Amino acid sequence: MLFMSIFTWEPEQRNEIIKRRMQGSALPEGVKAIGEWVELGGGRSFRLIDIPDAKLALAGALPWTDIGYLEMIPVMDSEEAVKLAAQGQQ
């Protein structure tokens, strides 16, 4: 299942964020990162991830929750969502 991970941090955590991120992405085995972006103004990053088991979402989040706030939002490709919605209208 696809999730958009939005990680937000306070300015005083910037150096720790950089330090940890340079050590690796810290994704559990089986979780695949599809893309990752950072807000140009700082303080927030976005990562699209494919998670085969929801339990792995928590495992990937825990190492970061001491320095920021994490949102995990289930998402779906827009074309796929439209097709499903159209089937429901029939």
PDB file of N, CA and C in Angstrom:
ATOM      1  N   MET A   1       0.847  -1.168   0.000  1.00  0.00           N
ATOM      2  CA  MET A   1       0.000   0.000   0.000  1.00  0.00           C
ATOM      3  C   MET A   1       0.897   1.237   0.000  1.00  0.00           C
ATOM      4  N   LEU A   2       0.464   2.275  -0.709  1.00  0.00           N
ATOM      5  CA  LEU A   2       1.230   3.514  -0.781  1.00  0.00           C
ATOM      6  C   LEU A   2       0.867   4.461   0.359  1.00  0.00           C
ATOM      7  N   PHE A   3       1.894   5.089   0.917  1.00  0.00           N
ATOM      8  CA  PHE A   3       1.712   6.091   1.952  1.00  0.00           C
ATOM      9  C   PHE A   3       2.548   7.313   1.617  1.00  0.00           C
ATOM     10  N   MET A   4       1.984   8.496   1.875  1.00  0.00           N
ATOM     11  CA  MET A   4       2.762   9.722   1.818  1.00  0.00           C
ATOM     12  C   MET A   4       3.162  10.022   3.257  1.00  0.00           C
ATOM     13  N   SER A   5       4.449   9.992   3.495  1.00  0.00           N
ATOM     14  CA  SER A   5       4.998  10.282   4.805  1.00  0.00           C
ATOM     15  C   SER A   5       5.400  11.758   4.833  1.00  0.00           C
ATOM     16  N   ILE A   6       4.845  12.501   5.768  1.00  0.00           N
ATOM     17  CA  ILE A   6       5.187  13.920   5.920  1.00  0.00           C
ATOM     18  C   ILE A   6       5.838  14.083   7.284  1.00  0.00           C
ATOM     19  N   PHE A   7       7.102  14.484   7.265  1.00  0.00           N
ATOM     20  CA  PHE A   7       7.870  14.637   8.484  1.00  0.00           C
ATOM     21  C   PHE A   7       8.171  16.114   8.692  1.00  0.00           C
ATOM     22  N   THR A   8       7.802  16.633   9.860  1.00  0.00           N
ATOM     23  CA  THR A   8       7.977  18.047  10.186  1.00  0.00           C
ATOM     24  C   THR A   8       8.854  18.173  11.420  1.00  0.00           C
ATOM     25  N   TRP A   9       9.761  19.158  11.409  1.00  0.00           N
ATOM     26  CA  TRP A   9      10.634  19.368  12.553  1.00  0.00           C
ATOM     27  C   TRP A   9      10.790  20.847  12.853  1.00  0.00           C
ATOM     28  N   GLU A  10      11.133  21.111  14.086  1.00  0.00           N
ATOM     29  CA  GLU A  10      11.374  22.476  14.542  1.00  0.00           C
ATOM     30  C   GLU A  10      12.773  22.907  14.089  1.00  0.00           C
ATOM     31  N   PRO A  11      12.982  24.215  13.873  1.00  0.00           N
ATOM     32  CA  PRO A  11      14.283  24.694  13.379  1.00  0.00           C
ATOM     33  C   PRO A  11      15.485  24.248  14.216  1.00  0.00           C
ATOM     34  N   GLU A  12      15.311  24.138  15.517  1.00  0.00           N
ATOM     35  CA  GLU A  12      16.447  23.751  16.357  1.00  0.00           C
ATOM     36  C   GLU A  12      16.856  22.281  16.161  1.00  0.00           C
ATOM     37  N   GLN A  13      16.034  21.503  15.463  1.00  0.00           N
ATOM     38  CA  GLN A  13      16.353  20.099  15.184  1.00  0.00           C
ATOM     39  C   GLN A  13      17.062  19.898  13.841  1.00  0.00           C
ATOM     40  N   ARG A  14      17.272  20.977  13.108  1.00  0.00           N
ATOM     41  CA  ARG A  14      17.829  20.896  11.753  1.00  0.00           C
ATOM     42  C   ARG A  14      19.119  20.088  11.693  1.00  0.00           C
ATOM     43  N   ASN A  15      20.085  20.377  12.535  1.00  0.00           N
ATOM     44  CA  ASN A  15      21.375  19.696  12.477  1.00  0.00           C
ATOM     45  C   ASN A  15      21.250  18.208  12.780  1.00  0.00           C
ATOM     46  N   GLU A  16      20.400  17.855  13.731  1.00  0.00           N
ATOM     47  CA  GLU A  16      20.193  16.444  14.054  1.00  0.00           C
ATOM     48  C   GLU A  16      19.511  15.718  12.899  1.00  0.00           C
ATOM     49  N   ILE A  17      18.568  16.385  12.242  1.00  0.00           N
ATOM     50  CA  ILE A  17      17.896  15.799  11.075  1.00  0.00           C
ATOM     51  C   ILE A  17      18.922  15.496   9.995  1.00  0.00           C
ATOM     52  N   ILE A  18      19.761  16.466   9.695  1.00  0.00           N
ATOM     53  CA  ILE A  18      20.785  16.284   8.657  1.00  0.00           C
ATOM     54  C   ILE A  18      21.729  15.145   9.035  1.00  0.00           C
ATOM     55  N   LYS A  19      22.175  15.118  10.277  1.00  0.00           N
ATOM     56  CA  LYS A  19      23.095  14.081  10.742  1.00  0.00           C
ATOM     57  C   LYS A  19      22.492  12.689  10.556  1.00  0.00           C
ATOM     58  N   ARG A  20      21.264  12.502  11.018  1.00  0.00           N
ATOM     59  CA  ARG A  20      20.626  11.186  10.920  1.00  0.00           C
ATOM     60  C   ARG A  20      20.357  10.805   9.466  1.00  0.00           C
ATOM     61  N   ARG A  21      19.929  11.782   8.681  1.00  0.00           N
ATOM     62  CA  ARG A  21      19.594  11.471   7.275  1.00  0.00           C
ATOM     63  C   ARG A  21      20.839  11.079   6.495  1.00  0.00           C
ATOM     64  N   MET A  22      21.976  11.676   6.830  1.00  0.00           N
ATOM     65  CA  MET A  22      23.217  11.324   6.152  1.00  0.00           C
ATOM     66  C   MET A  22      23.664   9.904   6.496  1.00  0.00           C
ATOM     67  N   GLN A  23      23.160   9.367   7.594  1.00  0.00           N
ATOM     68  CA  GLN A  23      23.481   7.995   7.995  1.00  0.00           C
ATOM     69  C   GLN A  23      22.644   6.975   7.235  1.00  0.00           C
ATOM     70  N   GLY A  24      21.629   7.425   6.516  1.00  0.00           N
ATOM     71  CA  GLY A  24      20.781   6.536   5.725  1.00  0.00           C
ATOM     72  C   GLY A  24      19.321   6.876   5.873  1.00  0.00           C
ATOM     73  N   SER A  25      18.499   6.197   5.087  1.00  0.00           N
ATOM     74  CA  SER A  25      17.066   6.510   5.069  1.00  0.00           C
ATOM     75  C   SER A  25      16.284   5.837   6.187  1.00  0.00           C
ATOM     76  N   ALA A  26      16.872   4.857   6.848  1.00  0.00           N
ATOM     77  CA  ALA A  26      16.251   4.176   7.999  1.00  0.00           C
ATOM     78  C   ALA A  26      14.914   3.535   7.665  1.00  0.00           C
ATOM     79  N   LEU A  27      14.782   2.979   6.473  1.00  0.00           N
ATOM     80  CA  LEU A  27      13.553   2.266   6.119  1.00  0.00           C
ATOM     81  C   LEU A  27      13.693   0.791   6.489  1.00  0.00           C
ATOM     82  N   PRO A  28      12.660   0.234   7.105  1.00  0.00           N
ATOM     83  CA  PRO A  28      12.715  -1.196   7.448  1.00  0.00           C
ATOM     84  C   PRO A  28      12.784  -2.056   6.184  1.00  0.00           C
ATOM     85  N   GLU A  29      13.314  -3.246   6.325  1.00  0.00           N
ATOM     86  CA  GLU A  29      13.378  -4.169   5.200  1.00  0.00           C
ATOM     87  C   GLU A  29      11.971  -4.434   4.680  1.00  0.00           C
ATOM     88  N   GLY A  30      11.802  -4.380   3.378  1.00  0.00           N
ATOM     89  CA  GLY A  30      10.504  -4.607   2.754  1.00  0.00           C
ATOM     90  C   GLY A  30       9.782  -3.325   2.388  1.00  0.00           C
ATOM     91  N   VAL A  31      10.201  -2.199   2.942  1.00  0.00           N
ATOM     92  CA  VAL A  31       9.592  -0.907   2.625  1.00  0.00           C
ATOM     93  C   VAL A  31      10.395  -0.267   1.497  1.00  0.00           C
ATOM     94  N   LYS A  32       9.699   0.189   0.466  1.00  0.00           N
ATOM     95  CA  LYS A  32      10.366   0.764  -0.699  1.00  0.00           C
ATOM     96  C   LYS A  32      10.034   2.252  -0.811  1.00  0.00           C
ATOM     97  N   ALA A  33      11.073   3.078  -0.859  1.00  0.00           N
ATOM     98  CA  ALA A  33      10.877   4.517  -1.091  1.00  0.00           C
ATOM     99  C   ALA A  33      10.733   4.737  -2.590  1.00  0.00           C
ATOM    100  N   ILE A  34       9.665   5.397  -2.990  1.00  0.00           N
ATOM    101  CA  ILE A  34       9.421   5.681  -4.406  1.00  0.00           C
ATOM    102  C   ILE A  34       9.970   7.049  -4.777  1.00  0.00           C
ATOM    103  N   GLY A  35       9.887   7.983  -3.848  1.00  0.00           N
ATOM    104  CA  GLY A  35      10.407   9.327  -4.066  1.00  0.00           C
ATOM    105  C   GLY A  35      10.475  10.070  -2.751  1.00  0.00           C
ATOM    106  N   GLU A  36      11.355  11.083  -2.719  1.00  0.00           N
ATOM    107  CA  GLU A  36      11.514  11.864  -1.490  1.00  0.00           C
ATOM    108  C   GLU A  36      11.810  13.312  -1.871  1.00  0.00           C
ATOM    109  N   TRP A  37      11.159  14.233  -1.160  1.00  0.00           N
ATOM    110  CA  TRP A  37      11.310  15.650  -1.433  1.00  0.00           C
ATOM    111  C   TRP A  37      11.407  16.417  -0.122  1.00  0.00           C
ATOM    112  N   VAL A  38      12.063  17.557  -0.168  1.00  0.00           N
ATOM    113  CA  VAL A  38      12.157  18.410   1.015  1.00  0.00           C
ATOM    114  C   VAL A  38      11.588  19.778   0.658  1.00  0.00           C
ATOM    115  N   GLU A  39      10.872  20.368   1.599  1.00  0.00           N
ATOM    116  CA  GLU A  39      10.338  21.717   1.400  1.00  0.00           C
ATOM    117  C   GLU A  39      11.508  22.687   1.341  1.00  0.00           C
ATOM    118  N   LEU A  40      11.540  23.526   0.324  1.00  0.00           N
ATOM    119  CA  LEU A  40      12.684  24.422   0.120  1.00  0.00           C
ATOM    120  C   LEU A  40      12.873  25.411   1.256  1.00  0.00           C
ATOM    121  N   GLY A  41      11.811  25.772   1.941  1.00  0.00           N
ATOM    122  CA  GLY A  41      11.920  26.682   3.074  1.00  0.00           C
ATOM    123  C   GLY A  41      12.430  25.998   4.334  1.00  0.00           C
ATOM    124  N   GLY A  42      12.526  24.684   4.299  1.00  0.00           N
ATOM    125  CA  GLY A  42      13.008  23.918   5.448  1.00  0.00           C
ATOM    126  C   GLY A  42      11.890  23.502   6.380  1.00  0.00           C
ATOM    127  N   GLY A  43      12.187  22.548   7.234  1.00  0.00           N
ATOM    128  CA  GLY A  43      11.250  22.145   8.269  1.00  0.00           C
ATOM    129  C   GLY A  43      10.289  21.041   7.925  1.00  0.00           C
ATOM    130  N   ARG A  44      10.334  20.543   6.666  1.00  0.00           N
ATOM    131  CA  ARG A  44       9.384  19.494   6.308  1.00  0.00           C
ATOM    132  C   ARG A  44       9.912  18.686   5.128  1.00  0.00           C
ATOM    133  N   SER A  45       9.684  17.370   5.192  1.00  0.00           N
ATOM    134  CA  SER A  45      10.036  16.503   4.067  1.00  0.00           C
ATOM    135  C   SER A  45       8.851  15.607   3.746  1.00  0.00           C
ATOM    136  N   PHE A  46       8.856  15.110   2.517  1.00  0.00           N
ATOM    137  CA  PHE A  46       7.781  14.260   2.005  1.00  0.00           C
ATOM    138  C   PHE A  46       8.419  13.036   1.376  1.00  0.00           C
ATOM    139  N   ARG A  47       7.884  11.867   1.694  1.00  0.00           N
ATOM    140  CA  ARG A  47       8.413  10.632   1.115  1.00  0.00           C
ATOM    141  C   ARG A  47       7.234   9.751   0.733  1.00  0.00           C
ATOM    142  N   LEU A  48       7.209   9.330  -0.521  1.00  0.00           N
ATOM    143  CA  LEU A  48       6.209   8.372  -0.981  1.00  0.00           C
ATOM    144  C   LEU A  48       6.813   6.990  -0.810  1.00  0.00           C
ATOM    145  N   ILE A  49       6.136   6.138  -0.032  1.00  0.00           N
ATOM    146  CA  ILE A  49       6.668   4.814   0.263  1.00  0.00           C
ATOM    147  C   ILE A  49       5.626   3.741   0.006  1.00  0.00           C
ATOM    148  N   ASP A  50       6.117   2.586  -0.394  1.00  0.00           N
ATOM    149  CA  ASP A  50       5.275   1.410  -0.599  1.00  0.00           C
ATOM    150  C   ASP A  50       5.526   0.480   0.580  1.00  0.00           C
ATOM    151  N   ILE A  51       4.482   0.220   1.353  1.00  0.00           N
ATOM    152  CA  ILE A  51       4.593  -0.584   2.568  1.00  0.00           C
ATOM    153  C   ILE A  51       3.706  -1.825   2.416  1.00  0.00           C
ATOM    154  N   PRO A  52       4.319  -3.018   2.368  1.00  0.00           N
ATOM    155  CA  PRO A  52       3.530  -4.232   2.202  1.00  0.00           C
ATOM    156  C   PRO A  52       2.753  -4.631   3.452  1.00  0.00           C
ATOM    157  N   ASP A  53       3.208  -4.177   4.615  1.00  0.00           N
ATOM    158  CA  ASP A  53       2.577  -4.542   5.887  1.00  0.00           C
ATOM    159  C   ASP A  53       2.536  -3.291   6.760  1.00  0.00           C
ATOM    160  N   ALA A  54       1.366  -2.917   7.222  1.00  0.00           N
ATOM    161  CA  ALA A  54       1.202  -1.681   8.003  1.00  0.00           C
ATOM    162  C   ALA A  54       2.080  -1.653   9.255  1.00  0.00           C
ATOM    163  N   LYS A  55       2.432  -2.800   9.794  1.00  0.00           N
ATOM    164  CA  LYS A  55       3.296  -2.839  10.973  1.00  0.00           C
ATOM    165  C   LYS A  55       4.661  -2.221  10.680  1.00  0.00           C
ATOM    166  N   LEU A  56       5.096  -2.320   9.439  1.00  0.00           N
ATOM    167  CA  LEU A  56       6.391  -1.764   9.058  1.00  0.00           C
ATOM    168  C   LEU A  56       6.381  -0.235   9.071  1.00  0.00           C
ATOM    169  N   ALA A  57       5.206   0.366   8.919  1.00  0.00           N
ATOM    170  CA  ALA A  57       5.109   1.830   8.963  1.00  0.00           C
ATOM    171  C   ALA A  57       5.524   2.343  10.332  1.00  0.00           C
ATOM    172  N   LEU A  58       5.080   1.690  11.363  1.00  0.00           N
ATOM    173  CA  LEU A  58       5.441   2.086  12.724  1.00  0.00           C
ATOM    174  C   LEU A  58       6.924   1.868  12.983  1.00  0.00           C
ATOM    175  N   ALA A  59       7.449   0.756  12.527  1.00  0.00           N
ATOM    176  CA  ALA A  59       8.868   0.454  12.731  1.00  0.00           C
ATOM    177  C   ALA A  59       9.760   1.512  12.078  1.00  0.00           C
ATOM    178  N   GLY A  60       9.349   2.018  10.932  1.00  0.00           N
ATOM    179  CA  GLY A  60      10.132   3.040  10.251  1.00  0.00           C
ATOM    180  C   GLY A  60      10.003   4.412  10.871  1.00  0.00           C
ATOM    181  N   ALA A  61       8.907   4.649  11.552  1.00  0.00           N
ATOM    182  CA  ALA A  61       8.647   5.964  12.140  1.00  0.00           C
ATOM    183  C   ALA A  61       9.307   6.161  13.494  1.00  0.00           C
ATOM    184  N   LEU A  62       9.373   5.121  14.289  1.00  0.00           N
ATOM    185  CA  LEU A  62       9.837   5.253  15.670  1.00  0.00           C
ATOM    186  C   LEU A  62      11.211   5.909  15.832  1.00  0.00           C
ATOM    187  N   PRO A  63      12.201   5.617  14.986  1.00  0.00           N
ATOM    188  CA  PRO A  63      13.514   6.239  15.196  1.00  0.00           C
ATOM    189  C   PRO A  63      13.528   7.766  15.018  1.00  0.00           C
ATOM    190  N   TRP A  64      12.468   8.324  14.468  1.00  0.00           N
ATOM    191  CA  TRP A  64      12.450   9.765  14.182  1.00  0.00           C
ATOM    192  C   TRP A  64      11.508  10.562  15.092  1.00  0.00           C
ATOM    193  N   THR A  65      10.656   9.900  15.818  1.00  0.00           N
ATOM    194  CA  THR A  65       9.626  10.619  16.573  1.00  0.00           C
ATOM    195  C   THR A  65      10.163  11.419  17.758  1.00  0.00           C
ATOM    196  N   ASP A  66      11.415  11.225  18.123  1.00  0.00           N
ATOM    197  CA  ASP A  66      11.984  12.014  19.208  1.00  0.00           C
ATOM    198  C   ASP A  66      12.438  13.401  18.749  1.00  0.00           C
ATOM    199  N   ILE A  67      12.515  13.618  17.420  1.00  0.00           N
ATOM    200  CA  ILE A  67      12.996  14.908  16.922  1.00  0.00           C
ATOM    201  C   ILE A  67      12.031  15.584  15.957  1.00  0.00           C
ATOM    202  N   GLY A  68      10.870  14.987  15.730  1.00  0.00           N
ATOM    203  CA  GLY A  68       9.920  15.606  14.813  1.00  0.00           C
ATOM    204  C   GLY A  68       8.553  14.949  14.876  1.00  0.00           C
ATOM    205  N   TYR A  69       7.702  15.352  13.955  1.00  0.00           N
ATOM    206  CA  TYR A  69       6.316  14.895  13.909  1.00  0.00           C
ATOM    207  C   TYR A  69       6.088  14.202  12.577  1.00  0.00           C
ATOM    208  N   LEU A  70       5.502  13.023  12.618  1.00  0.00           N
ATOM    209  CA  LEU A  70       5.319  12.231  11.412  1.00  0.00           C
ATOM    210  C   LEU A  70       3.847  11.980  11.140  1.00  0.00           C
ATOM    211  N   GLU A  71       3.451  12.225   9.897  1.00  0.00           N
ATOM    212  CA  GLU A  71       2.104  11.877   9.424  1.00  0.00           C
ATOM    213  C   GLU A  71       2.267  10.796   8.363  1.00  0.00           C
ATOM    214  N   MET A  72       1.436   9.770   8.415  1.00  0.00           N
ATOM    215  CA  MET A  72       1.440   8.704   7.405  1.00  0.00           C
ATOM    216  C   MET A  72       0.053   8.683   6.777  1.00  0.00           C
ATOM    217  N   ILE A  73      -0.022   9.082   5.531  1.00  0.00           N
ATOM    218  CA  ILE A  73      -1.306   9.219   4.851  1.00  0.00           C
ATOM    219  C   ILE A  73      -1.398   8.184   3.736  1.00  0.00           C
ATOM    220  N   PRO A  74      -2.382   7.265   3.799  1.00  0.00           N
ATOM    221  CA  PRO A  74      -2.544   6.307   2.701  1.00  0.00           C
ATOM    222  C   PRO A  74      -2.996   7.051   1.440  1.00  0.00           C
ATOM    223  N   VAL A  75      -2.357   6.744   0.312  1.00  0.00           N
ATOM    224  CA  VAL A  75      -2.686   7.420  -0.948  1.00  0.00           C
ATOM    225  C   VAL A  75      -2.857   6.387  -2.058  1.00  0.00           C
ATOM    226  N   MET A  76      -3.468   6.856  -3.148  1.00  0.00           N
ATOM    227  CA  MET A  76      -3.717   5.997  -4.306  1.00  0.00           C
ATOM    228  C   MET A  76      -3.524   6.826  -5.564  1.00  0.00           C
ATOM    229  N   ASP A  77      -3.072   6.187  -6.620  1.00  0.00           N
ATOM    230  CA  ASP A  77      -2.948   6.847  -7.904  1.00  0.00           C
ATOM    231  C   ASP A  77      -4.307   7.423  -8.313  1.00  0.00           C
ATOM    232  N   SER A  78      -4.311   8.648  -8.791  1.00  0.00           N
ATOM    233  CA  SER A  78      -5.566   9.341  -9.122  1.00  0.00           C
ATOM    234  C   SER A  78      -6.388   8.599 -10.168  1.00  0.00           C
ATOM    235  N   GLU A  79      -5.730   8.096 -11.208  1.00  0.00           N
ATOM    236  CA  GLU A  79      -6.468   7.375 -12.255  1.00  0.00           C
ATOM    237  C   GLU A  79      -7.142   6.134 -11.696  1.00  0.00           C
ATOM    238  N   GLU A  80      -6.440   5.418 -10.827  1.00  0.00           N
ATOM    239  CA  GLU A  80      -7.019   4.230 -10.202  1.00  0.00           C
ATOM    240  C   GLU A  80      -8.214   4.608  -9.327  1.00  0.00           C
ATOM    241  N   ALA A  81      -8.101   5.696  -8.577  1.00  0.00           N
ATOM    242  CA  ALA A  81      -9.198   6.137  -7.716  1.00  0.00           C
ATOM    243  C   ALA A  81     -10.428   6.521  -8.538  1.00  0.00           C
ATOM    244  N   VAL A  82     -10.211   7.194  -9.670  1.00  0.00           N
ATOM    245  CA  VAL A  82     -11.332   7.590 -10.531  1.00  0.00           C
ATOM    246  C   VAL A  82     -12.024   6.352 -11.093  1.00  0.00           C
ATOM    247  N   LYS A  83     -11.247   5.360 -11.508  1.00  0.00           N
ATOM    248  CA  LYS A  83     -11.840   4.128 -12.041  1.00  0.00           C
ATOM    249  C   LYS A  83     -12.681   3.430 -10.968  1.00  0.00           C
ATOM    250  N   LEU A  84     -12.164   3.363  -9.744  1.00  0.00           N
ATOM    251  CA  LEU A  84     -12.927   2.744  -8.661  1.00  0.00           C
ATOM    252  C   LEU A  84     -14.201   3.512  -8.352  1.00  0.00           C
ATOM    253  N   ALA A  85     -14.093   4.827  -8.364  1.00  0.00           N
ATOM    254  CA  ALA A  85     -15.274   5.664  -8.100  1.00  0.00           C
ATOM    255  C   ALA A  85     -16.315   5.473  -9.196  1.00  0.00           C
ATOM    256  N   ALA A  86     -15.879   5.356 -10.435  1.00  0.00           N
ATOM    257  CA  ALA A  86     -16.808   5.157 -11.551  1.00  0.00           C
ATOM    258  C   ALA A  86     -17.513   3.817 -11.447  1.00  0.00           C
ATOM    259  N   GLN A  87     -16.800   2.797 -10.994  1.00  0.00           N
ATOM    260  CA  GLN A  87     -17.425   1.478 -10.808  1.00  0.00           C
ATOM    261  C   GLN A  87     -18.514   1.534  -9.737  1.00  0.00           C
ATOM    262  N   GLY A  88     -18.299   2.338  -8.723  1.00  0.00           N
ATOM    263  CA  GLY A  88     -19.283   2.477  -7.645  1.00  0.00           C
ATOM    264  C   GLY A  88     -20.536   3.203  -8.081  1.00  0.00           C
ATOM    265  N   GLN A  89     -20.467   3.940  -9.186  1.00  0.00           N
ATOM    266  CA  GLN A  89     -21.604   4.721  -9.673  1.00  0.00           C
ATOM    267  C   GLN A  89     -22.501   3.889 -10.596  1.00  0.00           C
ATOM    268  N   GLN A  90     -22.042   2.699 -10.945  1.00  0.00           N
ATOM    269  CA  GLN A  90     -22.810   1.877 -11.891  1.00  0.00           C
ATOM    270  C   GLN A  90     -23.879   1.094 -11.192  1.00  0.00           C
TER     271      GLN A  90
END
